[in-house]
Tab-separated table of C-alpha atoms and ligand atoms in Angstrom:
chain	number	residue	atom	x	y	z
D	1	MET	CA	9.921	-181.013	7.374
D	2	THR	CA	9.911	-176.539	6.350
D	3	SER	CA	13.127	-176.747	7.268
D	4	ASP	CA	15.060	-180.311	5.712
D	5	SER	CA	17.299	-178.619	3.648
D	6	GLU	CA	21.009	-176.400	3.892
D	7	PHE	CA	18.626	-173.840	2.909
D	8	ARG	CA	16.078	-173.450	5.605
D	9	PRO	CA	13.124	-172.540	3.503
D	10	VAL	CA	10.366	-171.211	5.125
D	11	GLN	CA	8.044	-172.398	3.285
D	12	PRO	CA	7.543	-176.399	2.454
D	13	PRO	CA	10.205	-177.862	-0.241
D	14	VAL	CA	8.482	-178.787	-3.039
D	15	TYR	CA	9.647	-181.677	-4.164
D	16	VAL	CA	9.750	-182.882	-7.994
D	17	SER	CA	10.643	-186.062	-8.466
D	18	ALA	CA	9.181	-189.308	-10.221
D	19	ALA	CA	11.847	-191.787	-8.515
D	20	TYR	CA	13.817	-191.954	-4.866
D	21	GLU	CA	17.188	-193.434	-5.919
D	22	PHE	CA	18.427	-195.905	-2.785
D	23	ALA	CA	21.576	-196.155	-2.215
D	24	SER	CA	21.971	-200.290	-1.437
D	25	LEU	CA	20.315	-202.504	-3.642
D	26	ARG	CA	19.685	-203.850	0.108
D	27	ASP	CA	17.832	-200.559	1.151
D	28	ALA	CA	15.430	-200.669	-2.562
D	29	ARG	CA	14.468	-204.936	-1.259
D	30	GLU	CA	13.573	-203.948	2.018
D	31	ALA	CA	11.330	-200.309	0.780
D	32	PHE	CA	10.059	-202.973	-2.020
D	33	ALA	CA	9.397	-205.723	0.396
D	34	GLN	CA	7.408	-203.083	2.040
D	35	ARG	CA	9.631	-203.984	5.510
D	36	GLU	CA	10.800	-200.608	5.882
D	37	ALA	CA	9.049	-197.267	4.582
D	38	ALA	CA	10.492	-195.406	2.121
D	39	PHE	CA	10.343	-192.935	-0.781
D	40	THR	CA	10.460	-195.651	-4.058
D	41	TYR	CA	7.924	-193.767	-7.064
D	42	ALA	CA	5.691	-191.334	-6.128
D	43	ARG	CA	2.711	-192.497	-7.314
D	44	THR	CA	2.566	-193.983	-3.896
D	45	GLY	CA	4.258	-190.996	-2.071
D	46	SER	CA	6.536	-188.197	-1.723
D	47	PRO	CA	7.814	-185.769	1.067
D	48	THR	CA	5.393	-182.942	-0.536
D	49	VAL	CA	2.429	-184.455	-0.702
D	50	ALA	CA	3.020	-186.707	2.870
D	51	LEU	CA	3.878	-183.227	4.615
D	52	LEU	CA	0.172	-182.694	3.721
D	53	GLU	CA	-0.882	-186.375	4.592
D	54	ARG	CA	0.505	-185.064	8.547
D	55	ARG	CA	-1.291	-181.927	8.287
D	56	VAL	CA	-4.479	-183.020	6.776
D	57	ALA	CA	-4.625	-186.100	9.610
D	58	GLU	CA	-3.395	-183.433	12.914
D	59	LEU	CA	-6.888	-180.829	11.812
D	60	GLU	CA	-8.520	-184.015	11.742
D	61	ALA	CA	-7.554	-185.473	14.720
D	62	GLY	CA	-6.660	-188.928	13.142
D	63	VAL	CA	-3.637	-191.371	12.978
D	64	GLY	CA	-2.980	-190.715	8.756
D	65	ALA	CA	-3.734	-190.339	5.608
D	66	VAL	CA	-3.377	-190.628	1.871
D	67	ALA	CA	-3.711	-187.702	-0.357
D	68	PHE	CA	-5.043	-188.404	-3.959
D	69	ALA	CA	-5.026	-186.484	-7.080
D	70	SER	CA	-8.764	-185.620	-6.602
D	71	GLY	CA	-11.787	-186.276	-3.778
D	72	GLN	CA	-13.137	-189.493	-5.976
D	73	ALA	CA	-10.356	-190.851	-5.859
D	74	ALA	CA	-10.525	-190.173	-1.920
D	75	ILE	CA	-13.676	-191.400	-1.477
D	76	ALA	CA	-13.228	-194.192	-4.844
D	77	LEU	CA	-10.338	-195.766	-3.171
D	78	THR	CA	-11.425	-195.969	-0.293
D	79	LEU	CA	-14.897	-197.480	-0.297
D	80	LEU	CA	-12.607	-199.815	-2.881
D	81	ALA	CA	-10.852	-201.109	0.173
D	82	LEU	CA	-12.955	-201.129	2.454
D	83	ALA	CA	-16.307	-203.052	0.400
D	84	GLY	CA	-14.045	-204.620	-2.797
D	85	ARG	CA	-14.721	-208.102	-3.773
D	86	SER	CA	-11.027	-209.009	-2.227
D	87	GLY	CA	-12.146	-207.554	1.209
D	88	GLN	CA	-14.706	-210.689	1.159
D	89	SER	CA	-12.860	-213.528	0.524
D	90	PRO	CA	-12.038	-215.183	3.821
D	91	ASP	CA	-7.966	-216.345	1.796
D	92	GLY	CA	-7.620	-211.986	1.079
D	93	ARG	CA	-8.135	-213.550	-3.096
D	94	ALA	CA	-10.420	-212.149	-4.838
D	95	HIS	CA	-12.726	-214.851	-6.171
D	96	VAL	CA	-15.717	-213.641	-9.043
D	97	GLU	CA	-18.621	-216.482	-6.910
D	98	ILE	CA	-17.809	-214.847	-3.784
D	99	PRO	CA	-20.235	-210.846	-3.905
D	100	ALA	CA	-18.130	-207.909	-2.829
D	101	GLY	CA	-19.390	-205.163	0.335
D	102	HIS	CA	-22.315	-203.370	0.815
D	103	VAL	CA	-22.150	-199.160	1.049
D	104	VAL	CA	-24.806	-197.335	2.784
D	105	ALA	CA	-25.270	-193.777	1.894
D	106	SER	CA	-26.587	-190.741	2.546
D	107	ALA	CA	-29.427	-189.544	-0.687
D	108	LYS	CA	-28.524	-186.230	-0.870
D	109	ILE	CA	-24.556	-186.671	-1.455
D	110	TYR	CA	-22.674	-185.174	-3.942
D	111	GLY	CA	-23.480	-186.111	-7.258
D	112	GLY	CA	-20.476	-187.190	-8.585
D	113	THR	CA	-20.737	-189.796	-5.310
D	114	ALA	CA	-24.042	-191.229	-6.413
D	115	ASP	CA	-22.456	-191.542	-9.411
D	116	LEU	CA	-19.245	-193.833	-8.060
D	117	LEU	CA	-21.524	-196.136	-6.232
D	118	ASN	CA	-24.380	-195.951	-9.006
D	119	ASP	CA	-22.099	-196.879	-11.845
D	120	SER	CA	-19.094	-197.530	-10.806
D	121	LEU	CA	-17.578	-199.646	-7.781
D	122	ALA	CA	-21.840	-201.623	-9.040
D	123	GLU	CA	-20.182	-203.116	-11.636
D	124	SER	CA	-18.259	-203.602	-9.760
D	125	GLY	CA	-20.429	-206.003	-7.188
D	126	ILE	CA	-20.505	-203.297	-4.838
D	127	GLY	CA	-23.690	-202.219	-2.963
D	128	VAL	CA	-25.556	-199.417	-2.118
D	129	THR	CA	-28.254	-198.482	-0.056
D	130	TRP	CA	-29.541	-194.572	-0.197
D	131	VAL	CA	-31.269	-193.588	2.686
D	132	ASP	CA	-32.121	-190.539	4.033
D	133	PRO	CA	-29.576	-188.968	6.332
D	134	HIS	CA	-32.565	-187.466	9.315
D	135	GLN	CA	-33.238	-191.556	9.843
D	136	PRO	CA	-30.944	-193.275	11.729
D	137	GLN	CA	-32.967	-195.709	11.518
D	138	ALA	CA	-33.809	-196.317	8.061
D	139	TRP	CA	-29.868	-197.371	8.850
D	140	ALA	CA	-29.964	-199.268	10.536
D	141	ASP	CA	-32.296	-200.836	8.337
D	142	ALA	CA	-30.483	-201.237	5.425
D	143	VAL	CA	-27.620	-202.981	7.076
D	144	THR	CA	-26.971	-206.289	5.735
D	145	GLU	CA	-24.383	-209.091	5.772
D	146	ARG	CA	-22.391	-207.603	2.775
D	147	THR	CA	-22.422	-204.340	4.791
D	148	ARG	CA	-18.435	-202.123	5.418
D	149	ALA	CA	-19.299	-198.755	5.040
D	150	PHE	CA	-21.803	-195.941	6.677
D	151	LEU	CA	-21.292	-193.051	3.754
D	152	VAL	CA	-22.152	-189.482	5.388
D	153	GLU	CA	-21.022	-185.655	4.160
D	154	SER	CA	-20.903	-183.539	7.432
D	155	ILE	CA	-22.740	-180.773	5.354
D	156	GLY	CA	-24.797	-182.778	2.601
D	157	ASN	CA	-24.578	-180.634	-1.193
D	158	PRO	CA	-26.390	-179.070	-1.884
D	159	HIS	CA	-28.682	-178.691	0.633
D	160	ALA	CA	-26.409	-178.050	4.666
D	161	ASP	CA	-28.095	-181.141	5.709
D	162	LEU	CA	-26.940	-182.220	8.681
D	163	PRO	CA	-27.280	-185.787	10.030
D	164	ASP	CA	-26.772	-186.027	13.476
D	165	ILE	CA	-23.332	-187.346	12.939
D	166	PRO	CA	-23.210	-189.502	16.829
D	167	ALA	CA	-25.646	-191.376	16.202
D	168	LEU	CA	-24.765	-192.765	12.610
D	169	ALA	CA	-22.215	-193.838	14.297
D	170	ARG	CA	-23.686	-195.461	17.532
D	171	ILE	CA	-26.055	-197.468	14.408
D	172	ALA	CA	-22.767	-198.460	12.452
D	173	HIS	CA	-20.644	-198.832	15.532
D	174	ALA	CA	-23.556	-201.031	16.569
D	175	ALA	CA	-23.262	-202.858	13.629
D	176	GLN	CA	-19.157	-202.602	13.584
D	177	ILE	CA	-18.973	-201.396	10.485
D	178	PRO	CA	-16.717	-198.284	9.727
D	179	LEU	CA	-18.448	-194.303	9.169
D	180	ILE	CA	-17.285	-192.843	6.972
D	181	VAL	CA	-17.514	-189.178	6.844
D	182	ASP	CA	-17.029	-186.687	3.581
D	183	ASN	CA	-16.066	-183.575	5.439
D	184	THR	CA	-14.873	-181.282	2.105
D	185	LEU	CA	-17.792	-178.419	3.200
D	186	ALA	CA	-17.021	-177.740	6.852
D	187	SER	CA	-13.777	-178.996	7.085
D	188	PRO	CA	-12.120	-179.137	10.702
D	189	HIS	CA	-11.868	-175.556	11.419
D	190	LEU	CA	-16.185	-175.906	11.188
D	191	VAL	CA	-16.435	-179.945	12.781
D	192	GLN	CA	-14.212	-182.364	12.927
D	193	PRO	CA	-16.113	-185.809	12.400
D	194	ALA	CA	-13.722	-188.380	14.527
D	195	ALA	CA	-14.650	-185.863	17.421
D	196	LEU	CA	-18.516	-187.571	16.722
D	197	GLY	CA	-17.780	-190.716	16.538
D	198	ALA	CA	-15.684	-190.876	13.042
D	199	ASP	CA	-13.636	-193.818	12.108
D	200	PHE	CA	-12.371	-192.564	8.163
D	201	VAL	CA	-12.229	-188.944	7.021
D	202	ILE	CA	-11.939	-187.609	3.652
D	203	HIS	CA	-11.798	-184.286	1.560
D	204	SER	CA	-11.721	-182.934	-1.704
D	205	ALA	CA	-9.034	-180.744	-1.188
D	206	THR	CA	-10.065	-178.790	-3.955
D	207	LYS	CA	-12.898	-176.951	-2.025
D	208	TYR	CA	-12.029	-175.324	1.723
D	209	LEU	CA	-8.469	-177.187	2.606
D	210	SER	CA	-7.295	-175.835	-0.963
D	211	GLY	CA	-9.581	-172.567	-0.648
D	212	ASN	CA	-8.796	-170.767	-4.105
D	213	GLY	CA	-10.045	-172.910	-6.929
D	214	THR	CA	-6.780	-174.045	-8.761
D	215	VAL	CA	-5.681	-177.169	-7.864
D	216	LEU	CA	-8.245	-181.047	-7.593
D	217	ALA	CA	-6.743	-183.122	-4.502
D	218	GLY	CA	-8.355	-185.463	-1.939
D	219	VAL	CA	-7.491	-186.936	1.241
D	220	VAL	CA	-8.425	-189.692	3.801
D	221	VAL	CA	-8.189	-189.789	6.850
D	222	ASP	CA	-7.726	-192.493	9.570
D	223	THR	CA	-8.892	-191.400	13.296
D	224	GLY	CA	-7.389	-194.211	14.634
D	225	ARG	CA	-12.086	-196.032	15.571
D	226	PHE	CA	-11.424	-198.555	13.149
D	227	SER	CA	-10.288	-202.430	14.769
D	228	PRO	CA	-10.813	-205.396	12.149
D	229	ALA	CA	-9.045	-207.369	14.156
D	230	ASP	CA	-12.492	-207.493	16.174
D	231	HIS	CA	-13.846	-209.136	13.520
D	232	PRO	CA	-11.068	-210.939	11.440
D	233	ASP	CA	-13.950	-212.519	9.244
D	234	ARG	CA	-15.237	-209.319	8.575
D	235	TRP	CA	-12.071	-207.998	7.499
D	236	PRO	CA	-9.774	-210.859	5.905
D	237	GLN	CA	-7.813	-207.580	3.983
D	238	PHE	CA	-7.031	-206.915	7.007
D	239	THR	CA	-6.667	-209.706	8.862
D	240	ALA	CA	-5.967	-212.799	6.894
D	241	ALA	CA	-2.276	-213.103	5.072
D	242	THR	CA	-2.091	-212.839	1.589
D	243	ALA	CA	0.369	-213.195	-0.863
D	244	ARG	CA	0.583	-210.406	-2.061
D	245	PHE	CA	1.818	-209.017	1.558
D	246	GLY	CA	5.196	-211.150	2.513
D	247	ASP	CA	1.918	-213.485	3.356
D	248	THR	CA	1.533	-212.098	6.205
D	249	PRO	CA	-1.807	-209.952	7.859
D	250	LEU	CA	-1.721	-206.588	7.215
D	251	VAL	CA	-3.302	-205.852	10.616
D	252	GLN	CA	0.028	-207.580	12.472
D	253	ARG	CA	2.846	-205.927	9.774
D	254	TYR	CA	1.530	-202.230	10.418
D	255	GLY	CA	-1.123	-202.212	13.501
D	256	GLU	CA	-5.043	-201.681	13.626
D	257	ARG	CA	-3.961	-198.425	12.850
D	258	GLY	CA	-2.489	-198.112	9.813
D	259	ALA	CA	-3.981	-201.318	8.270
D	260	VAL	CA	-6.671	-199.752	5.900
D	261	LEU	CA	-4.086	-197.029	4.818
D	262	HIS	CA	-1.516	-198.969	4.220
D	263	LEU	CA	-3.723	-201.227	2.088
D	264	ILE	CA	-5.425	-198.083	0.568
D	265	ARG	CA	-1.410	-196.681	-0.449
D	266	ALA	CA	0.309	-200.185	-1.413
D	267	LYS	CA	-2.261	-201.982	-3.001
D	268	TYR	CA	-5.739	-199.587	-4.430
D	269	LEU	CA	-2.873	-196.291	-5.623
D	270	HIS	CA	-0.096	-198.026	-7.087
D	271	ASP	CA	-2.734	-200.232	-8.587
D	272	LEU	CA	-5.609	-197.502	-10.410
D	273	GLY	CA	-2.668	-194.264	-9.758
D	274	PRO	CA	-4.658	-191.455	-8.618
D	275	CYS	CA	-1.744	-189.434	-6.991
D	276	LEU	CA	-1.841	-186.129	-6.372
D	277	ALA	CA	1.476	-183.801	-7.485
D	278	PRO	CA	3.806	-182.374	-5.648
D	279	TRP	CA	2.747	-178.854	-6.888
D	280	SER	CA	-1.046	-179.239	-5.516
D	281	ALA	CA	0.217	-180.840	-2.559
D	282	GLN	CA	1.958	-177.147	-2.181
D	283	GLN	CA	-1.434	-175.271	-3.415
D	284	VAL	CA	-2.962	-177.637	-0.623
D	285	LEU	CA	-0.773	-176.773	2.244
D	286	GLU	CA	-0.765	-173.563	1.221
D	287	GLY	CA	-4.058	-173.022	1.452
D	288	ILE	CA	-4.363	-174.818	4.501
D	289	GLU	CA	-2.578	-172.115	6.980
D	290	THR	CA	-5.073	-169.818	5.837
D	291	LEU	CA	-8.643	-172.282	6.270
D	292	ASP	CA	-9.942	-170.560	9.914
D	293	VAL	CA	-9.805	-166.872	8.515
D	294	ARG	CA	-11.211	-168.200	5.097
D	295	VAL	CA	-13.529	-170.572	6.118
D	296	ASP	CA	-14.984	-167.863	8.951
D	297	ARG	CA	-15.413	-164.729	5.790
D	298	HIS	CA	-16.673	-167.778	4.377
D	299	CYS	CA	-19.697	-168.695	6.617
D	300	ARG	CA	-20.726	-164.615	8.307
D	301	ASN	CA	-21.452	-164.453	3.391
D	302	ALA	CA	-23.392	-167.228	3.672
D	303	GLU	CA	-25.391	-166.081	6.689
D	304	ALA	CA	-25.512	-162.804	5.891
D	305	LEU	CA	-26.671	-164.032	1.804
D	306	ALA	CA	-29.548	-166.842	3.425
D	307	GLU	CA	-30.703	-164.456	5.896
D	308	ARG	CA	-31.754	-161.613	3.073
D	309	LEU	CA	-32.829	-164.674	0.925
D	310	SER	CA	-35.088	-165.446	2.502
D	311	THR	CA	-37.749	-162.609	2.705
D	312	HIS	CA	-36.959	-161.984	-0.806
D	313	SER	CA	-40.760	-162.240	-2.988
D	314	ALA	CA	-38.218	-164.743	-5.766
D	315	VAL	CA	-37.797	-166.814	-3.056
D	316	HIS	CA	-39.871	-169.583	-2.951
D	317	ARG	CA	-37.359	-171.451	-0.004
D	318	VAL	CA	-33.409	-171.103	0.898
D	319	ARG	CA	-31.934	-173.646	2.771
D	320	HIS	CA	-28.936	-172.935	5.034
D	321	PRO	CA	-28.758	-174.208	9.259
D	322	SER	CA	-27.675	-170.901	10.082
D	323	LEU	CA	-31.250	-170.012	9.373
D	324	ARG	CA	-34.512	-170.248	12.077
D	325	GLY	CA	-36.783	-172.084	11.941
D	326	ASP	CA	-34.093	-174.502	9.479
D	327	PRO	CA	-35.023	-178.058	10.593
D	328	ASN	CA	-31.372	-178.201	11.015
D	329	ALA	CA	-30.771	-175.324	13.380
D	330	ALA	CA	-30.335	-177.414	16.808
D	331	LEU	CA	-27.960	-179.735	15.098
D	332	ALA	CA	-25.944	-176.757	13.880
D	333	ALA	CA	-26.303	-174.975	17.130
D	334	ARG	CA	-24.761	-178.654	18.942
D	335	ASP	CA	-22.123	-179.921	16.806
D	336	PHE	CA	-21.194	-176.575	14.607
D	337	PRO	CA	-20.710	-173.763	16.831
D	338	ARG	CA	-18.685	-171.812	14.318
D	339	GLY	CA	-21.256	-172.349	11.238
D	340	THR	CA	-22.933	-174.093	8.395
D	341	GLY	CA	-20.490	-173.659	5.537
D	342	ALA	CA	-21.068	-171.198	2.712
D	343	VAL	CA	-22.674	-173.655	0.262
D	344	LEU	CA	-26.764	-173.024	0.488
D	345	SER	CA	-29.968	-173.827	-1.560
D	346	VAL	CA	-32.870	-171.465	-2.756
D	347	GLU	CA	-35.661	-172.825	-3.894
D	348	LEU	CA	-36.751	-169.629	-6.728
D	349	ALA	CA	-40.391	-169.263	-7.045
D	350	GLY	CA	-41.566	-168.903	-10.594
D	351	GLY	CA	-40.643	-171.201	-13.255
D	352	PHE	CA	-37.695	-172.779	-15.343
D	353	SER	CA	-37.636	-170.246	-17.885
D	354	GLY	CA	-37.184	-167.293	-14.715
D	355	VAL	CA	-34.710	-169.756	-13.137
D	356	GLU	CA	-32.085	-169.537	-16.588
D	357	ARG	CA	-32.667	-165.834	-16.838
D	358	PHE	CA	-31.824	-165.341	-13.499
D	359	ILE	CA	-28.755	-167.759	-13.735
D	360	ASP	CA	-28.200	-165.789	-17.203
D	361	SER	CA	-27.937	-162.204	-15.486
D	362	LEU	CA	-25.963	-162.427	-12.773
D	363	ARG	CA	-22.342	-161.050	-13.013
D	364	LEU	CA	-20.630	-161.419	-9.972
D	365	PHE	CA	-21.637	-165.089	-9.226
D	366	LYS	CA	-20.436	-167.444	-11.932
D	367	LEU	CA	-22.171	-170.204	-13.284
D	368	ALA	CA	-19.723	-172.652	-12.801
D	369	ALA	CA	-19.369	-176.203	-11.553
D	370	ASN	CA	-17.178	-175.538	-8.177
D	371	ILE	CA	-17.634	-174.898	-4.002
D	372	GLY	CA	-15.066	-173.533	-2.279
D	373	ASP	CA	-13.625	-170.659	-4.707
D	374	ALA	CA	-12.648	-167.438	-3.603
D	375	ARG	CA	-15.361	-166.758	-6.185
D	376	SER	CA	-19.118	-166.923	-6.106
D	377	MET	CA	-20.185	-169.749	-7.785
D	378	ILE	CA	-23.963	-170.952	-8.372
D	379	ALA	CA	-25.360	-173.839	-9.848
D	380	HIS	CA	-28.275	-175.385	-11.339
D	381	PRO	CA	-27.666	-179.228	-9.762
D	382	ALA	CA	-30.739	-180.323	-11.787
D	383	SER	CA	-28.685	-179.271	-15.365
D	384	MET	CA	-25.138	-179.293	-13.468
D	385	THR	CA	-24.036	-181.563	-10.610
D	386	HIS	CA	-26.954	-183.784	-10.562
D	387	CYS	CA	-28.005	-184.736	-14.274
D	388	ARG	CA	-27.519	-188.423	-14.360
D	389	LEU	CA	-29.271	-188.824	-11.263
D	390	SER	CA	-32.443	-191.191	-11.515
D	391	SER	CA	-35.900	-189.470	-10.739
D	392	GLU	CA	-35.827	-190.944	-7.257
D	393	LEU	CA	-32.367	-190.153	-6.663
D	394	ARG	CA	-33.425	-186.513	-7.396
D	395	THR	CA	-36.502	-186.773	-5.762
D	396	ALA	CA	-35.165	-188.334	-2.046
D	397	GLY	CA	-32.184	-185.351	-2.528
D	398	GLU	CA	-35.381	-183.054	-2.576
D	399	ILE	CA	-33.680	-181.445	-6.402
D	400	THR	CA	-36.251	-179.660	-8.814
D	401	GLU	CA	-35.941	-177.912	-11.726
D	402	GLN	CA	-35.762	-175.067	-9.278
D	403	THR	CA	-33.244	-175.747	-6.875
D	404	VAL	CA	-30.069	-173.663	-7.323
D	405	ARG	CA	-26.910	-174.095	-5.185
D	406	LEU	CA	-24.628	-170.948	-4.397
D	407	SER	CA	-21.322	-171.298	-3.080
D	408	VAL	CA	-20.841	-168.168	-1.352
D	409	GLY	CA	-17.624	-166.567	-1.670
D	410	ARG	CA	-15.196	-163.944	0.312
D	411	GLU	CA	-16.085	-161.589	-1.797
D	412	ASN	CA	-17.701	-157.711	-0.097
D	413	LEU	CA	-21.727	-158.491	1.056
D	414	GLU	CA	-23.408	-155.848	-0.632
D	415	ASP	CA	-21.638	-156.478	-3.961
D	416	LEU	CA	-22.698	-160.087	-4.033
D	417	TRP	CA	-25.629	-159.334	-2.435
D	418	SER	CA	-26.597	-156.399	-5.322
D	419	ASP	CA	-25.759	-158.700	-7.757
D	420	LEU	CA	-28.789	-161.104	-6.789
D	421	GLU	CA	-30.710	-158.972	-6.766
D	422	GLN	CA	-29.941	-156.889	-10.221
D	423	ALA	CA	-30.140	-160.576	-11.412
D	424	PHE	CA	-33.647	-161.744	-10.395
D	425	ALA	CA	-34.772	-157.415	-11.582
D	426	ALA	CA	-33.355	-158.435	-15.038
D	427	ALA	CA	-35.551	-162.017	-15.055
D	428	GLY	CA	-37.950	-161.134	-13.094
D	429	LEU	CA	-38.359	-162.656	-10.691
D	430	GLY	CA	-40.085	-161.021	-7.383
D	431	THR	CA	-41.423	-157.448	-6.452
D	432	ASP	CA	-38.008	-156.320	-5.684
D	433	ASP	CA	-37.738	-154.922	-8.570
D	434	ALA	CA	-34.378	-152.663	-7.925
D	435	ALA	CA	-32.702	-151.059	-9.937
D	436	PRO	CA	-29.014	-152.379	-10.701
D	437	ALA	CA	-26.583	-150.648	-7.764
D	438	PRO	CA	-23.142	-150.154	-8.778
D	439	LEU	CA	-20.824	-152.701	-7.795
D	440	GLY	CA	-18.176	-151.674	-4.850
D	441	THR	CA	-14.754	-151.023	-4.605
D	442	GLU	CA	-14.249	-153.911	-2.422
D	443	THR	CA	-14.449	-156.488	-4.302
D	444	LEU	CA	-12.164	-159.609	-4.569
D	445	VAL	CA	-12.865	-160.696	-8.202
J	1	LIG	C1	-16.534	-181.782	-5.217
J	1	LIG	C2	-16.536	-183.006	-3.870
J	1	LIG	C3	-16.245	-184.415	-3.813
J	1	LIG	C4	-15.333	-185.104	-5.116
J	1	LIG	O1	-13.708	-184.425	-4.852
J	1	LIG	P1	-13.302	-183.991	-6.476
J	1	LIG	O2	-11.464	-183.490	-6.300
J	1	LIG	O3	-13.598	-182.820	-6.849
J	1	LIG	O4	-12.370	-184.718	-7.117
J	1	LIG	C5	-17.157	-184.873	-3.598
J	1	LIG	N1	-17.743	-184.972	-2.215
J	1	LIG	C6	-17.881	-183.577	-2.234
J	1	LIG	C7	-18.768	-182.828	-0.992
J	1	LIG	C8	-17.183	-182.569	-3.047
J	1	LIG	O5	-18.354	-181.214	-2.819
């Protein structure tokens, strides 16, 4: 769908229309009854967004995808569809007396996902048990009657932790539960969770897929493994007839490979409304075209900085799987042959005032709550992304006052290193008090 207009543009057209016209009342009736696929109103789909959905589905070796206004919306609506209360009701209607589902999730996870599960989804009745991504047995032990999803990040935020995805997939599938993998930090260039057993793959496309820090976007991909019809009692939202979907089960109307995405789109995206704007979809489509070269550059910069930081006297510990001796190195070698991304955490030596002076002295690294931007960014998780976590969850996530997260960008490596060194010196951290080096000329910003 890149040249469907008479002008044959090589770039996909951006269709900016809130509504789509029907040729006849008959066509409108069939579309609204969801007997025929059509764009009706852009909250549930539009051509530019649909193209993005197809491209991400292909990149992730999936059978289909739904795009959203943000990664957060992708996670929220996917969990509502799989674990929401309606899914526990035998006749597909919400019964307040029936408890909603339960999610087993990695304790080393993006702070926004933790907020979502601890707060908003908890209030809607969805339970959560946080477990260590490195202990597959803990996941098996956390499964209850009500568990409807496992949720893990392919590369954890902020410590670049790697879970054993095939091991978690085996446990999930033995318990007849789908495994959702948030592949935001890796991107499909570094790992395809579908090949490792994931049932659903989620992206905050805000990050590496778009790649320039311009727009927010999210996507969920169905990899085509999940078969709700194998266990109809467990998944009435897909297997039971409901008035909302014409008294026909979704698996019957759309097949096993279409039922979950249809529920997400036609019920949750329609009812709650976090739809992706076509302009934003276009930015992500453009970003995807350079995904491989960009991510390779991010990885090489991050690996070099991780290596140099790991021997710097101002640094207590660097976590990145590319480092020799990192606890994730073996999984990195097995599942991530091209690298493990450009987010790394650094435990600084010295007290919090030194950490604060260091952060405030940086010039190239921007103090900002984002990752996957062209520009390098630093964050202090305890004050920023993870500030709402309970102290237990922060301890489980190994986030201290000395932890800083780097999202390494695509600038010149020596410029980045000079910036870190001058900030260490300005903060009085470490003993390598090099004078601030002049910035080079290749800097991107
Ligand atoms: C940023 C992020 C999200 C949330 O995505 P938004 O696009 O910011 O809503 C979810 N998961 C991970 C791993 C992220 O980094």
